[in-house]
Tab-separated table of C-alpha atoms in Angstrom:
chain	number	residue	atom	x	y	z
A	9	MET	CA	7.568	16.663	-11.585
A	10	LYS	CA	8.722	13.412	-9.967
A	11	LYS	CA	9.661	15.332	-6.816
A	12	LEU	CA	6.225	16.926	-6.597
A	13	LEU	CA	4.524	13.558	-7.046
A	14	SER	CA	6.748	12.031	-4.370
A	15	ILE	CA	5.935	14.847	-1.932
A	16	LEU	CA	2.192	14.523	-2.589
A	17	MET	CA	2.309	10.750	-2.063
A	18	SER	CA	4.234	11.195	1.193
A	19	LEU	CA	1.753	13.807	2.384
A	20	GLY	CA	-1.159	11.503	1.531
A	21	LEU	CA	0.430	8.628	3.452
A	22	ILE	CA	0.959	10.853	6.494
A	23	LEU	CA	-2.680	11.995	6.395
A	24	ILE	CA	-3.855	8.383	6.214
A	25	LEU	CA	-1.691	7.404	9.183
A	26	VAL	CA	-2.829	10.398	11.232
A	27	GLY	CA	-6.474	9.675	10.397
A	28	CYS	CA	-6.186	6.110	11.741
A	29	SER	CA	-4.082	6.972	14.772
A	30	SER	CA	-6.962	7.013	17.234
A	31	GLN	CA	-7.668	3.280	16.704
A	32	GLU	CA	-6.230	1.155	19.515
A	33	THR	CA	-6.429	-2.506	20.483
A	34	ALA	CA	-6.566	-3.950	23.996
A	35	THR	CA	-6.474	-7.644	24.901
A	36	PHE	CA	-7.793	-9.142	28.138
A	37	THR	CA	-7.333	-12.782	29.147
A	38	GLN	CA	-8.665	-15.147	31.772
A	39	LYS	CA	-7.941	-18.771	32.654
A	40	LEU	CA	-10.443	-20.874	34.597
A	41	GLY	CA	-9.291	-24.466	34.972
A	42	ASP	CA	-8.618	-25.844	31.510
A	43	VAL	CA	-10.580	-23.071	29.751
A	44	GLU	CA	-8.858	-19.933	28.509
A	45	GLY	CA	-10.721	-16.832	27.401
A	46	ALA	CA	-9.681	-13.677	25.586
A	47	LEU	CA	-11.453	-10.422	24.831
A	48	VAL	CA	-9.894	-8.237	22.150
A	49	TYR	CA	-11.308	-4.743	21.890
A	50	THR	CA	-10.579	-2.427	18.976
A	51	TYR	CA	-11.643	1.061	19.918
A	52	ASP	CA	-11.496	4.726	19.006
A	53	LYS	CA	-9.340	6.219	21.734
A	54	GLU	CA	-10.551	9.794	21.209
A	55	LYS	CA	-14.263	8.930	21.235
A	56	ASP	CA	-14.059	6.024	23.749
A	57	ILE	CA	-16.111	3.834	21.397
A	58	VAL	CA	-15.551	0.109	20.822
A	59	THR	CA	-15.484	-0.476	17.066
A	60	LYS	CA	-14.855	-4.241	17.140
A	61	ILE	CA	-14.844	-7.000	19.732
A	62	LYS	CA	-13.398	-10.480	19.405
A	63	ILE	CA	-14.249	-13.116	21.988
A	64	GLU	CA	-12.165	-16.266	21.946
A	65	THR	CA	-12.290	-19.372	24.107
A	66	ILE	CA	-9.857	-22.251	24.153
A	67	THR	CA	-11.038	-25.551	25.612
A	68	PRO	CA	-9.952	-29.190	25.404
A	69	ALA	CA	-10.857	-30.491	21.942
A	70	ASP	CA	-12.614	-33.524	23.392
A	71	ASP	CA	-15.430	-31.374	24.846
A	72	SER	CA	-17.973	-32.430	22.206
A	73	ASP	CA	-20.931	-30.784	23.979
A	74	TYR	CA	-19.190	-27.386	23.848
A	75	ARG	CA	-18.288	-27.918	20.188
A	76	GLU	CA	-21.848	-28.843	19.198
A	77	GLU	CA	-23.414	-25.980	21.166
A	78	ASN	CA	-21.142	-23.464	19.444
A	79	LYS	CA	-21.828	-24.944	16.009
A	80	ARG	CA	-25.552	-24.542	16.658
A	81	LEU	CA	-25.151	-20.946	17.921
A	82	PHE	CA	-22.837	-19.983	15.053
A	83	GLU	CA	-25.438	-21.186	12.539
A	84	THR	CA	-27.900	-18.641	13.978
A	85	VAL	CA	-25.606	-15.698	13.107
A	86	LYS	CA	-24.344	-17.057	9.791
A	87	GLY	CA	-24.614	-14.381	7.105
A	88	MET	CA	-25.184	-11.491	9.544
A	89	ASP	CA	-23.331	-8.380	8.410
A	90	GLY	CA	-20.440	-7.607	10.746
A	91	VAL	CA	-20.340	-11.021	12.474
A	92	VAL	CA	-17.521	-13.515	11.890
A	93	THR	CA	-17.285	-16.870	13.664
A	94	SER	CA	-14.676	-19.589	13.573
A	95	MET	CA	-13.938	-22.892	15.221
A	96	THR	CA	-10.574	-24.586	14.789
A	97	GLU	CA	-8.680	-27.380	16.469
A	98	LYS	CA	-4.974	-27.187	17.213
A	99	ASP	CA	-2.736	-29.207	19.535
A	100	GLY	CA	-5.677	-30.908	21.246
A	101	LYS	CA	-7.424	-27.581	21.875
A	102	LEU	CA	-10.666	-26.254	20.445
A	103	ILE	CA	-10.422	-22.551	19.589
A	104	VAL	CA	-13.818	-20.851	19.268
A	105	SER	CA	-13.990	-17.246	18.096
A	106	LEU	CA	-16.743	-14.669	17.665
A	107	GLU	CA	-15.890	-11.280	16.170
A	108	ILE	CA	-18.368	-8.435	15.804
A	109	ASP	CA	-17.685	-5.265	13.840
A	110	LEU	CA	-19.613	-2.617	15.765
A	111	LYS	CA	-19.417	-0.231	12.815
A	112	LYS	CA	-21.643	-2.638	10.880
A	113	MET	CA	-23.741	-4.042	13.722
A	114	LYS	CA	-24.587	-1.334	16.227
A	115	TRP	CA	-24.629	-1.939	19.961
A	116	SER	CA	-28.315	-0.964	20.076
A	117	THR	CA	-29.089	-3.714	17.522
A	118	ILE	CA	-27.258	-6.306	19.612
A	119	LYS	CA	-29.115	-5.266	22.782
A	120	LYS	CA	-32.515	-5.547	21.059
A	121	SER	CA	-31.777	-8.786	19.235
A	122	ASP	CA	-33.716	-11.958	19.931
A	123	ASN	CA	-30.793	-14.030	18.630
A	124	LEU	CA	-29.530	-16.177	21.512
A	125	LEU	CA	-25.828	-15.582	20.796
A	126	LEU	CA	-26.198	-11.798	20.495
A	127	LEU	CA	-28.487	-11.710	23.514
A	128	HIS	CA	-25.836	-13.528	25.547
A	129	LEU	CA	-23.234	-11.000	24.421
A	130	ALA	CA	-25.489	-8.128	25.484
A	131	GLN	CA	-26.028	-9.707	28.904
A	132	SER	CA	-22.419	-10.811	29.444
A	133	SER	CA	-21.050	-7.352	30.372
A	134	TYR	CA	-18.234	-7.685	27.823
A	135	LEU	CA	-19.699	-4.555	26.259
A	136	ILE	CA	-21.233	-1.666	28.178
A	137	GLY	CA	-22.690	1.390	26.511
A	138	GLU	CA	-25.597	3.552	25.539
A	139	ASP	CA	-27.586	3.917	22.331
A	140	ASP	CA	-25.575	2.772	19.292
A	141	ASP	CA	-22.146	2.774	20.922
A	142	ALA	CA	-20.296	0.694	23.507
A	143	SER	CA	-17.818	2.548	25.710
A	144	PHE	CA	-14.312	1.085	25.890
A	145	ALA	CA	-13.621	2.533	29.363
A	146	ARG	CA	-16.828	1.050	30.777
A	147	SER	CA	-16.357	-2.272	28.948
A	148	LYS	CA	-12.769	-2.510	30.186
A	149	LYS	CA	-13.867	-1.952	33.785
A	150	ALA	CA	-16.571	-4.627	33.408
A	151	ALA	CA	-14.053	-7.114	31.924
A	152	GLU	CA	-11.733	-6.533	34.869
A	153	ILE	CA	-14.596	-7.044	37.343
A	154	LEU	CA	-15.331	-10.345	35.546
A	155	GLY	CA	-11.741	-11.416	36.252
A	156	PHE	CA	-10.054	-10.645	32.935
A	157	THR	CA	-6.530	-9.204	33.029
A	158	GLU	CA	-5.273	-6.718	30.459
A	159	GLN	CA	-2.231	-7.886	28.548
A	160	LYS	CA	0.267	-5.044	28.284
A	161	LYS	CA	2.232	-4.708	25.069
């Protein structure tokens, strides 16, 4: 009986791992002067659909205008399902992060939004797609055109 249970648990674990195997992550970075940027895409490799995007900028911590602008923008998306923001300070750097789960907030919703932060994301070319989905291949090409470089693992 223990052997059968062990086999079933192993089989279940394998099925879970196989089911999640099409999820990939790609990171792109860019440095312009004293500002660093990163785009982290989580995507379904088989369907070429971005499922999550994280945009991070690192600036000098003494840039109070940038800090205040981001605080104001982050307040406008506070409580939105699928949107996570953060702002932290470390080693004299301000790290600002916006993460959007595109399973919860569809690309079509972002494109139609009148929210300034989401509207900027839609116009930034960090995500390119049709209808409800953003294409990773098209978004990757756009990021590279914008000067971001993919970080190989």
